[in-house]
mmCIF file of C-alpha atoms and ligand atoms in Angstrom:
data_model
loop_
_atom_site.group_PDB
_atom_site.id
_atom_site.type_symbol
_atom_site.label_atom_id
_atom_site.label_comp_id
_atom_site.label_asym_id
_atom_site.label_seq_id
_atom_site.Cartn_x
_atom_site.Cartn_y
_atom_site.Cartn_z
ATOM 1 C CA MET A 1 -1.021 -9.574 23.813
ATOM 2 C CA SER A 2 0.425 -10.868 27.072
ATOM 3 C CA GLU A 3 1.186 -14.546 26.354
ATOM 4 C CA LYS A 4 2.661 -14.606 22.903
ATOM 5 C CA ILE A 5 5.714 -12.829 21.594
ATOM 6 C CA THR A 6 4.692 -9.773 19.666
ATOM 7 C CA ASP A 7 6.680 -7.853 17.097
ATOM 8 C CA ILE A 8 6.733 -4.459 18.777
ATOM 9 C CA ARG A 9 6.506 -2.609 15.474
ATOM 10 C CA GLU A 10 3.286 -4.388 14.601
ATOM 11 C CA LEU A 11 1.574 -2.575 17.479
ATOM 12 C CA SER A 12 -0.394 0.640 17.027
ATOM 13 C CA LEU A 13 0.345 3.616 19.256
ATOM 14 C CA GLU A 14 -2.735 2.728 21.305
ATOM 15 C CA GLN A 15 -1.439 -0.809 21.786
ATOM 16 C CA VAL A 16 1.989 0.479 22.767
ATOM 17 C CA LYS A 17 0.329 2.708 25.362
ATOM 18 C CA ALA A 18 -1.611 -0.277 26.721
ATOM 19 C CA LEU A 19 1.558 -2.361 26.912
ATOM 20 C CA VAL A 20 3.440 0.381 28.741
ATOM 21 C CA THR A 21 0.641 0.674 31.285
ATOM 22 C CA GLU A 22 0.523 -3.097 31.688
ATOM 23 C CA LEU A 23 4.253 -3.134 32.419
ATOM 24 C CA GLY A 24 3.723 -0.539 35.161
ATOM 25 C CA GLU A 25 5.563 2.305 33.446
ATOM 26 C CA LYS A 26 4.554 5.967 33.304
ATOM 27 C CA PRO A 27 2.382 6.882 30.278
ATOM 28 C CA TYR A 28 4.992 9.243 28.782
ATOM 29 C CA ARG A 29 7.243 6.225 28.204
ATOM 30 C CA ALA A 30 4.874 5.137 25.436
ATOM 31 C CA LYS A 31 5.701 8.245 23.404
ATOM 32 C CA GLN A 32 9.412 7.802 24.037
ATOM 33 C CA LEU A 33 9.250 4.180 22.955
ATOM 34 C CA TRP A 34 7.173 5.012 19.874
ATOM 35 C CA GLU A 35 9.685 7.640 18.815
ATOM 36 C CA TRP A 36 12.573 5.226 19.229
ATOM 37 C CA LEU A 37 10.773 2.750 17.017
ATOM 38 C CA TRP A 38 9.757 5.076 14.212
ATOM 39 C CA MET A 39 11.522 8.419 14.407
ATOM 40 C CA LYS A 40 14.852 7.718 16.015
ATOM 41 C CA LYS A 41 15.297 4.500 14.029
ATOM 42 C CA ALA A 42 16.337 2.249 16.907
ATOM 43 C CA ARG A 43 17.742 -1.051 15.729
ATOM 44 C CA SER A 44 18.047 -2.692 19.120
ATOM 45 C CA TRP A 45 16.773 -2.257 22.666
ATOM 46 C CA ASP A 46 20.242 -0.972 23.612
ATOM 47 C CA ASP A 47 19.781 1.993 21.306
ATOM 48 C CA MET A 48 16.900 3.256 23.456
ATOM 49 C CA SER A 49 19.236 4.914 25.877
ATOM 50 C CA ASP A 50 16.787 7.080 27.774
ATOM 51 C CA LEU A 51 14.462 4.198 28.661
ATOM 52 C CA PRO A 52 15.228 2.502 32.008
ATOM 53 C CA LYS A 53 17.205 -0.710 31.614
ATOM 54 C CA ALA A 54 14.619 -2.728 33.532
ATOM 55 C CA PHE A 55 11.866 -1.479 31.237
ATOM 56 C CA ARG A 56 13.897 -2.401 28.152
ATOM 57 C CA ALA A 57 14.441 -5.858 29.634
ATOM 58 C CA GLN A 58 10.693 -6.242 30.142
ATOM 59 C CA LEU A 59 10.060 -5.152 26.576
ATOM 60 C CA ALA A 60 12.624 -7.624 25.283
ATOM 61 C CA GLU A 61 10.943 -10.400 27.233
ATOM 62 C CA ARG A 62 7.487 -9.621 25.956
ATOM 63 C CA THR A 63 8.160 -8.445 22.423
ATOM 64 C CA VAL A 64 10.668 -8.664 19.603
ATOM 65 C CA LEU A 65 12.352 -6.005 17.512
ATOM 66 C CA ARG A 66 13.389 -7.455 14.174
ATOM 67 C CA PRO A 67 15.138 -4.948 11.928
ATOM 68 C CA LEU A 68 16.387 -5.791 8.460
ATOM 69 C CA VAL A 69 20.115 -6.249 8.102
ATOM 70 C CA LEU A 70 22.155 -5.064 5.126
ATOM 71 C CA ALA A 71 23.660 -8.338 3.968
ATOM 72 C CA GLU A 72 25.358 -7.240 0.761
ATOM 73 C CA GLU A 73 25.784 -4.139 -1.319
ATOM 74 C CA GLN A 74 26.981 -3.715 -4.884
ATOM 75 C CA LYS A 75 28.029 -0.298 -6.116
ATOM 76 C CA SER A 76 27.894 0.459 -9.805
ATOM 77 C CA GLU A 77 30.202 2.752 -11.738
ATOM 78 C CA ASP A 78 27.225 5.052 -12.271
ATOM 79 C CA GLY A 79 26.735 5.416 -8.503
ATOM 80 C CA THR A 80 23.741 3.072 -8.207
ATOM 81 C CA VAL A 81 23.934 0.959 -5.053
ATOM 82 C CA LYS A 82 22.068 -2.300 -4.952
ATOM 83 C CA CYS A 83 21.370 -3.759 -1.511
ATOM 84 C CA ALA A 84 20.440 -7.239 -0.392
ATOM 85 C CA PHE A 85 18.669 -7.087 2.958
ATOM 86 C CA ARG A 86 18.254 -10.088 5.199
ATOM 87 C CA THR A 87 15.034 -10.524 7.150
ATOM 88 C CA TRP A 88 14.918 -11.966 10.668
ATOM 89 C CA ASP A 89 13.768 -15.305 9.231
ATOM 90 C CA GLY A 90 16.638 -15.519 6.749
ATOM 91 C CA HIS A 91 15.136 -14.282 3.481
ATOM 92 C CA ILE A 92 16.652 -11.774 1.108
ATOM 93 C CA VAL A 93 14.888 -8.709 -0.258
ATOM 94 C CA GLU A 94 16.333 -6.027 -2.453
ATOM 95 C CA GLY A 95 16.508 -2.276 -2.380
ATOM 96 C CA VAL A 96 18.372 0.142 -4.624
ATOM 97 C CA LEU A 97 19.783 3.614 -4.153
ATOM 98 C CA ILE A 98 19.546 5.464 -7.456
ATOM 99 C CA PRO A 99 21.408 8.771 -7.727
ATOM 100 C CA THR A 100 20.643 11.265 -10.491
ATOM 101 C CA PRO A 101 21.795 14.881 -10.758
ATOM 102 C CA THR A 102 18.625 16.068 -9.035
ATOM 103 C CA ARG A 103 17.457 13.152 -6.903
ATOM 104 C CA LEU A 104 18.497 10.386 -4.570
ATOM 105 C CA THR A 105 15.811 7.763 -4.904
ATOM 106 C CA ALA A 106 15.337 4.581 -2.909
ATOM 107 C CA CYS A 107 13.616 1.759 -4.785
ATOM 108 C CA ILE A 108 12.197 -0.583 -2.155
ATOM 109 C CA SER A 109 10.464 -3.964 -1.948
ATOM 110 C CA SER A 110 7.074 -4.783 -0.487
ATOM 111 C CA GLN A 111 7.138 -8.601 -0.528
ATOM 112 C CA ILE A 112 9.669 -11.416 -0.345
ATOM 113 C CA GLY A 113 9.430 -12.781 -3.881
ATOM 114 C CA CYS A 114 6.317 -12.130 -5.929
ATOM 115 C CA SER A 115 3.279 -14.132 -6.999
ATOM 116 C CA LEU A 116 2.714 -12.328 -10.294
ATOM 117 C CA THR A 117 5.330 -14.030 -12.520
ATOM 118 C CA CYS A 118 5.853 -11.270 -15.068
ATOM 119 C CA SER A 119 8.012 -12.884 -17.719
ATOM 120 C CA PHE A 120 10.622 -10.094 -17.998
ATOM 121 C CA CYS A 121 11.291 -9.988 -14.247
ATOM 122 C CA ALA A 122 13.809 -11.946 -12.187
ATOM 123 C CA THR A 123 11.688 -11.535 -9.046
ATOM 124 C CA GLY A 124 8.849 -13.304 -10.819
ATOM 125 C CA ARG A 125 11.007 -16.436 -10.744
ATOM 126 C CA LEU A 126 11.071 -16.378 -6.961
ATOM 127 C CA LYS A 127 7.831 -17.565 -5.493
ATOM 128 C CA ARG A 128 6.089 -15.205 -3.141
ATOM 129 C CA ILE A 129 7.297 -16.230 0.294
ATOM 130 C CA ARG A 130 5.594 -13.675 2.494
ATOM 131 C CA ASN A 131 4.627 -10.045 2.793
ATOM 132 C CA LEU A 132 7.075 -7.637 4.356
ATOM 133 C CA ASP A 133 5.658 -5.946 7.415
ATOM 134 C CA ALA A 134 5.581 -2.174 7.684
ATOM 135 C CA GLY A 135 8.718 -2.097 9.850
ATOM 136 C CA GLU A 136 10.659 -4.082 7.265
ATOM 137 C CA ILE A 137 9.551 -1.741 4.484
ATOM 138 C CA VAL A 138 10.531 1.326 6.540
ATOM 139 C CA ASP A 139 13.890 -0.291 7.404
ATOM 140 C CA GLN A 140 14.828 -0.330 3.728
ATOM 141 C CA VAL A 141 14.299 3.423 3.605
ATOM 142 C CA VAL A 142 16.311 3.941 6.795
ATOM 143 C CA LEU A 143 19.235 1.805 5.614
ATOM 144 C CA ILE A 144 19.307 3.192 2.071
ATOM 145 C CA ASP A 145 19.125 6.710 3.519
ATOM 146 C CA ARG A 146 22.263 5.925 5.528
ATOM 147 C CA LEU A 147 24.016 4.813 2.377
ATOM 148 C CA ALA A 148 22.874 8.026 0.677
ATOM 149 C CA HIS A 149 24.525 10.020 3.463
ATOM 150 C CA GLN A 150 27.596 7.819 3.331
ATOM 151 C CA TYR A 151 28.133 8.038 -0.434
ATOM 152 C CA PHE A 152 26.484 11.323 -1.404
ATOM 153 C CA LYS A 153 26.493 13.325 1.832
ATOM 154 C CA GLN A 154 22.774 13.916 1.731
ATOM 155 C CA GLY A 155 19.551 12.105 2.480
ATOM 156 C CA LEU A 156 16.989 10.526 0.174
ATOM 157 C CA THR A 157 14.724 12.792 -1.830
ATOM 158 C CA ASN A 158 12.334 10.173 -3.256
ATOM 159 C CA ILE A 159 11.001 6.710 -2.550
ATOM 160 C CA VAL A 160 9.530 4.324 -5.101
ATOM 161 C CA TYR A 161 7.766 1.075 -4.201
ATOM 162 C CA MET A 162 9.035 -0.600 -7.321
ATOM 163 C CA GLY A 163 11.274 -3.384 -6.036
ATOM 164 C CA MET A 164 10.305 -6.969 -5.281
ATOM 165 C CA GLY A 165 6.613 -7.737 -4.899
ATOM 166 C CA GLU A 166 3.265 -6.144 -5.652
ATOM 167 C CA PRO A 167 2.558 -3.457 -3.041
ATOM 168 C CA LEU A 168 -1.214 -3.509 -3.555
ATOM 169 C CA LEU A 169 -1.252 -7.216 -2.654
ATOM 170 C CA ASN A 170 0.344 -6.190 0.643
ATOM 171 C CA TYR A 171 -2.012 -3.298 1.039
ATOM 172 C CA ALA A 172 -2.183 -2.796 4.807
ATOM 173 C CA ASN A 173 1.579 -2.916 5.298
ATOM 174 C CA THR A 174 2.185 -0.663 2.303
ATOM 175 C CA MET A 175 -0.244 1.931 3.659
ATOM 176 C CA ARG A 176 1.153 1.702 7.168
ATOM 177 C CA SER A 177 4.733 1.994 5.954
ATOM 178 C CA VAL A 178 3.874 5.133 3.959
ATOM 179 C CA ASP A 179 2.223 6.528 7.072
ATOM 180 C CA ARG A 180 5.360 5.834 9.150
ATOM 181 C CA ILE A 181 7.685 7.242 6.465
ATOM 182 C CA CYS A 182 5.652 10.441 6.244
ATOM 183 C CA ALA A 183 4.468 10.967 9.825
ATOM 184 C CA ALA A 184 5.896 13.763 11.972
ATOM 185 C CA ASP A 185 6.662 11.082 14.567
ATOM 186 C CA GLY A 186 8.106 8.892 11.808
ATOM 187 C CA LEU A 187 10.672 9.742 9.117
ATOM 188 C CA GLY A 188 8.905 12.999 8.236
ATOM 189 C CA MET A 189 9.093 12.759 4.433
ATOM 190 C CA SER A 190 6.519 14.298 2.123
ATOM 191 C CA THR A 191 3.926 11.995 0.516
ATOM 192 C CA ARG A 192 4.572 13.866 -2.744
ATOM 193 C CA ARG A 193 8.007 12.245 -2.759
ATOM 194 C CA ILE A 194 6.605 8.731 -2.650
ATOM 195 C CA THR A 195 5.437 6.665 -5.609
ATOM 196 C CA VAL A 196 3.742 3.301 -5.328
ATOM 197 C CA SER A 197 3.971 1.245 -8.481
ATOM 198 C CA THR A 198 1.470 -1.492 -9.234
ATOM 199 C CA ALA A 199 1.285 -4.194 -11.870
ATOM 200 C CA GLY A 200 -2.410 -3.284 -12.093
ATOM 201 C CA ILE A 201 -5.093 -4.581 -9.752
ATOM 202 C CA ALA A 202 -8.229 -2.674 -10.637
ATOM 203 C CA LYS A 203 -10.159 -3.063 -7.391
ATOM 204 C CA MET A 204 -7.151 -2.025 -5.291
ATOM 205 C CA ILE A 205 -6.612 1.084 -7.434
ATOM 206 C CA ARG A 206 -10.201 2.050 -6.637
ATOM 207 C CA LYS A 207 -9.547 1.339 -2.986
ATOM 208 C CA LEU A 208 -6.552 3.688 -3.001
ATOM 209 C CA ALA A 209 -8.837 6.428 -4.269
ATOM 210 C CA ASP A 210 -11.505 5.608 -1.669
ATOM 211 C CA ASP A 211 -8.878 5.627 1.086
ATOM 212 C CA ASP A 212 -7.634 9.016 -0.105
ATOM 213 C CA ALA A 213 -4.051 7.820 -0.548
ATOM 214 C CA LYS A 214 -1.852 10.869 -0.958
ATOM 215 C CA PHE A 215 1.234 9.375 -2.618
ATOM 216 C CA ASN A 216 1.822 9.138 -6.376
ATOM 217 C CA LEU A 217 0.597 6.127 -8.277
ATOM 218 C CA ALA A 218 2.389 4.460 -11.169
ATOM 219 C CA LEU A 219 1.081 1.619 -13.302
ATOM 220 C CA SER A 220 3.559 -0.848 -14.791
ATOM 221 C CA LEU A 221 1.924 -0.988 -18.197
ATOM 222 C CA HIS A 222 4.583 -2.382 -20.550
ATOM 223 C CA ALA A 223 2.069 -3.146 -23.288
ATOM 224 C CA ALA A 224 -1.039 -1.280 -24.380
ATOM 225 C CA ASN A 225 -2.926 -4.187 -25.913
ATOM 226 C CA ASP A 226 -4.353 -7.108 -23.974
ATOM 227 C CA ALA A 227 -2.848 -9.907 -26.041
ATOM 228 C CA LYS A 228 0.690 -8.652 -25.506
ATOM 229 C CA ARG A 229 0.134 -7.693 -21.920
ATOM 230 C CA ASP A 230 -1.376 -11.123 -21.150
ATOM 231 C CA ARG A 231 1.796 -12.661 -22.501
ATOM 232 C CA ILE A 232 4.214 -10.824 -20.265
ATOM 233 C CA MET A 233 2.003 -10.063 -17.250
ATOM 234 C CA PRO A 234 -0.421 -12.850 -16.273
ATOM 235 C CA ILE A 235 -2.193 -10.452 -13.861
ATOM 236 C CA ASN A 236 -3.650 -8.822 -16.981
ATOM 237 C CA GLU A 237 -5.902 -11.831 -17.529
ATOM 238 C CA GLN A 238 -8.009 -10.830 -14.505
ATOM 239 C CA ASN A 239 -7.378 -7.082 -14.842
ATOM 240 C CA SER A 240 -7.736 -6.215 -18.495
ATOM 241 C CA LEU A 241 -6.628 -2.886 -19.891
ATOM 242 C CA GLY A 242 -10.281 -1.840 -20.113
ATOM 243 C CA GLU A 243 -10.889 -2.576 -16.421
ATOM 244 C CA LEU A 244 -7.666 -0.839 -15.475
ATOM 245 C CA LYS A 245 -8.611 2.180 -17.514
ATOM 246 C CA ASP A 246 -11.950 2.465 -15.682
ATOM 247 C CA ALA A 247 -10.201 2.115 -12.311
ATOM 248 C CA LEU A 248 -7.563 4.696 -13.233
ATOM 249 C CA ARG A 249 -10.189 7.161 -14.398
ATOM 250 C CA TYR A 250 -12.021 6.657 -11.109
ATOM 251 C CA TYR A 251 -8.741 7.236 -9.263
ATOM 252 C CA THR A 252 -7.789 10.414 -11.131
ATOM 253 C CA ARG A 253 -11.318 11.839 -10.841
ATOM 254 C CA LYS A 254 -11.456 11.196 -7.135
ATOM 255 C CA THR A 255 -7.891 12.123 -6.137
ATOM 256 C CA ARG A 256 -7.325 14.810 -8.817
ATOM 257 C CA ARG A 257 -3.863 13.373 -9.283
ATOM 258 C CA ALA A 258 -2.358 12.141 -12.523
ATOM 259 C CA VAL A 259 -0.907 8.667 -12.801
ATOM 260 C CA THR A 260 2.327 7.663 -14.480
ATOM 261 C CA PHE A 261 2.779 4.670 -16.735
ATOM 262 C CA GLU A 262 5.983 2.695 -16.534
ATOM 263 C CA TYR A 263 6.779 1.125 -19.882
ATOM 264 C CA ILE A 264 9.832 -1.092 -20.198
ATOM 265 C CA LEU A 265 11.003 -1.135 -23.788
ATOM 266 C CA LEU A 266 11.560 -4.760 -24.830
ATOM 267 C CA ARG A 267 13.361 -5.101 -28.122
ATOM 268 C CA GLY A 268 11.131 -6.356 -30.929
ATOM 269 C CA PHE A 269 8.223 -6.953 -28.579
ATOM 270 C CA ASN A 270 6.647 -3.641 -27.574
ATOM 271 C CA ASP A 271 8.775 -0.973 -29.234
ATOM 272 C CA SER A 272 7.279 -0.691 -32.747
ATOM 273 C CA LEU A 273 5.374 2.235 -34.211
ATOM 274 C CA GLN A 274 2.137 0.314 -33.713
ATOM 275 C CA ASP A 275 2.981 -0.207 -30.041
ATOM 276 C CA ALA A 276 3.648 3.519 -29.723
ATOM 277 C CA GLN A 277 0.291 4.312 -31.349
ATOM 278 C CA GLU A 278 -1.527 1.999 -28.932
ATOM 279 C CA LEU A 279 0.322 3.527 -26.011
ATOM 280 C CA VAL A 280 -0.610 7.050 -27.141
ATOM 281 C CA ARG A 281 -4.289 6.101 -27.286
ATOM 282 C CA TYR A 282 -4.277 4.431 -23.876
ATOM 283 C CA ALA A 283 -2.248 7.141 -22.130
ATOM 284 C CA SER A 284 -4.436 9.886 -23.647
ATOM 285 C CA ASP A 285 -7.557 8.234 -22.260
ATOM 286 C CA VAL A 286 -6.287 8.559 -18.680
ATOM 287 C CA HIS A 287 -4.064 11.649 -19.129
ATOM 288 C CA ALA A 288 -1.061 9.674 -17.976
ATOM 289 C CA LYS A 289 2.588 10.618 -18.275
ATOM 290 C CA VAL A 290 4.914 7.863 -19.458
ATOM 291 C CA ASN A 291 8.302 6.744 -18.213
ATOM 292 C CA LEU A 292 10.035 4.684 -20.875
ATOM 293 C CA ILE A 293 12.451 2.381 -19.110
ATOM 294 C CA GLU A 294 15.524 0.819 -20.629
ATOM 295 C CA TYR A 295 15.442 -2.861 -19.836
ATOM 296 C CA ASN A 296 18.081 -4.643 -17.776
ATOM 297 C CA PRO A 297 18.019 -8.125 -19.332
ATOM 298 C CA ILE A 298 17.895 -11.031 -16.873
ATOM 299 C CA ASP A 299 19.950 -14.218 -17.048
ATOM 300 C CA GLY A 300 18.358 -16.667 -19.472
ATOM 301 C CA GLY A 301 15.482 -14.288 -20.174
ATOM 302 C CA GLU A 302 13.762 -13.984 -23.560
ATOM 303 C CA PHE A 303 13.892 -10.194 -23.901
ATOM 304 C CA GLY A 304 16.616 -7.753 -24.887
ATOM 305 C CA ARG A 305 17.063 -4.029 -24.521
ATOM 306 C CA THR A 306 15.757 -1.687 -27.194
ATOM 307 C CA ASP A 307 18.590 0.294 -28.830
ATOM 308 C CA SER A 308 18.982 3.833 -27.554
ATOM 309 C CA ARG A 309 18.187 5.315 -30.951
ATOM 310 C CA ASP A 310 14.950 3.324 -31.242
ATOM 311 C CA ALA A 311 14.012 4.302 -27.690
ATOM 312 C CA GLU A 312 14.508 7.962 -28.564
ATOM 313 C CA ALA A 313 12.401 7.612 -31.717
ATOM 314 C CA PHE A 314 9.654 5.970 -29.637
ATOM 315 C CA GLN A 315 9.813 8.794 -27.104
ATOM 316 C CA GLN A 316 9.750 11.461 -29.799
ATOM 317 C CA TYR A 317 6.673 9.879 -31.371
ATOM 318 C CA LEU A 318 4.872 10.056 -28.018
ATOM 319 C CA ASP A 319 6.020 13.616 -27.614
ATOM 320 C CA ARG A 320 4.675 14.629 -31.010
ATOM 321 C CA LYS A 321 1.332 13.112 -30.076
ATOM 322 C CA GLY A 322 1.163 15.184 -26.903
ATOM 323 C CA ILE A 323 2.140 12.508 -24.366
ATOM 324 C CA VAL A 324 4.722 13.592 -21.805
ATOM 325 C CA ALA A 325 7.323 10.835 -21.940
ATOM 326 C CA ARG A 326 10.810 10.545 -20.487
ATOM 327 C CA ILE A 327 13.388 7.859 -20.991
ATOM 328 C CA ARG A 328 14.761 6.320 -17.816
ATOM 329 C CA ARG A 329 18.197 5.001 -18.603
ATOM 330 C CA SER A 330 18.991 1.606 -17.234
ATOM 331 C CA ARG A 331 21.201 1.918 -14.176
ATOM 332 C CA GLY A 332 23.857 -0.271 -12.708
ATOM 333 C CA ARG A 333 24.515 -2.297 -15.853
ATOM 334 C CA ASP A 334 27.762 -3.569 -14.345
ATOM 335 C CA ILE A 335 25.993 -5.005 -11.263
ATOM 336 C CA ASP A 336 22.971 -7.270 -10.717
ATOM 337 C CA ALA A 337 20.643 -4.344 -11.224
ATOM 338 C CA ALA A 338 17.547 -6.053 -12.621
ATOM 339 C CA CYS A 339 14.916 -6.450 -9.926
ATOM 340 C CA GLY A 340 15.226 -9.799 -8.191
ATOM 341 C CA GLN A 341 18.569 -10.672 -9.740
ATOM 342 C CA LEU A 342 20.602 -10.206 -6.597
ATOM 343 C CA ALA A 343 18.126 -12.111 -4.466
ATOM 344 C CA ASN A 344 17.959 -14.918 -7.003
ATOM 345 C CA LYS A 345 21.689 -15.239 -7.187
ATOM 346 C CA ASN A 346 22.830 -14.719 -3.650
ATOM 347 C CA ALA A 347 20.090 -15.689 -1.281
ATOM 348 C CA PRO A 348 21.951 -18.511 0.433
ATOM 349 C CA ALA A 349 25.441 -17.081 0.027
ATOM 350 C CA VAL A 350 25.591 -13.834 1.908
ATOM 351 C CA LYS A 351 25.213 -14.806 5.518
ATOM 352 C CA GLU A 352 28.941 -14.773 6.178
ATOM 353 C CA GLY A 353 30.382 -11.332 6.695
ATOM 354 C CA GLU A 354 27.082 -9.552 6.318
ATOM 355 C CA ARG A 355 27.229 -5.947 7.237
ATOM 356 C CA VAL A 356 25.036 -4.541 9.960
ATOM 357 C CA LEU A 357 24.486 -0.803 9.607
ATOM 358 C CA LYS A 358 23.949 0.672 13.023
HETATM 359 S S1 SF4 B 1 7.507 -7.013 -12.286
HETATM 360 FE FE1 SF4 B 1 6.770 -6.590 -10.223
HETATM 361 S S2 SF4 B 1 4.742 -7.584 -10.190
HETATM 362 FE FE2 SF4 B 1 5.837 -8.483 -11.933
HETATM 363 S S3 SF4 B 1 6.838 -10.351 -11.112
HETATM 364 FE FE3 SF4 B 1 8.310 -8.636 -10.958
HETATM 365 S S4 SF4 B 1 8.042 -7.869 -8.879
HETATM 366 FE FE4 SF4 B 1 6.222 -9.078 -9.364
#
């Protein structure tokens, strides 16, 4: 730890304690420092006002603190706020503040880009560049929470890991970020308010159950037969619907928690009566609820949005068959609301005039 520069937020509490001792400071400074990092949301060494200046200088010499910066925001007529965040090494990731009458939800990213190349997704066009670390994931929550206070005079009620990237392919940082968001010496939110959404990696779903993960789990299903799902989500080739079903049953048995399916309605592709029948069968087998999502078409993409009336008919069919299904209206149609769209479009352009929330 002593020679190389360390990202301070990559250290565990035990490592922070060891560093504090090594720098000749009193042990209680470790707790103070830890709270600045995770509870009091420090964005620079200067923020840590009750730590001695000399100690802060030593910390700055030995470690780095690399918070995300809000580089651009777009506000939709419907209140949705889309954010482009810049990482310390110059990449853009996206987060969204989604207001509804009962909730203020932050949709956050877990990776820069994504390796899974789902064909309906703008992020899939960006190659996976790297994982976000836990601090960078938490920063999105902190910064979107500030926007929630700024625009809606209240804090976030819910967090969904549904932005750029596949959280279960960045497992350790996802788990650590949830821990820091929920810890009493972190942001203090309830795990019941957090949903991690996966494209479907069977062995990692089992691992979540084995690790007793307490947050909600959502599966981005989008098609309930393998041929169709293979076409739009290449990850399905190694994680077939049958394998996913076994993993989800294992998960629900072990955690006693239901899962939710996310199902984007793509016009003429997965919104027929037969698709609804297949979805009913699959959702019944794992007792899943279904969120039907109105699609935000992406530039040059092959899919369109299902008409509202057809979406309602689809939902009513599920309802009649005993599947709890809600329609999630597409938000922010007047801005670059589809996941990955803002990053795709603006990555090199936003450095000038970027806004630092402090
Ligand atoms: S939908 Fe999710 S998993 Fe698929 S490419 Fe987009 S970000 Fe990656």
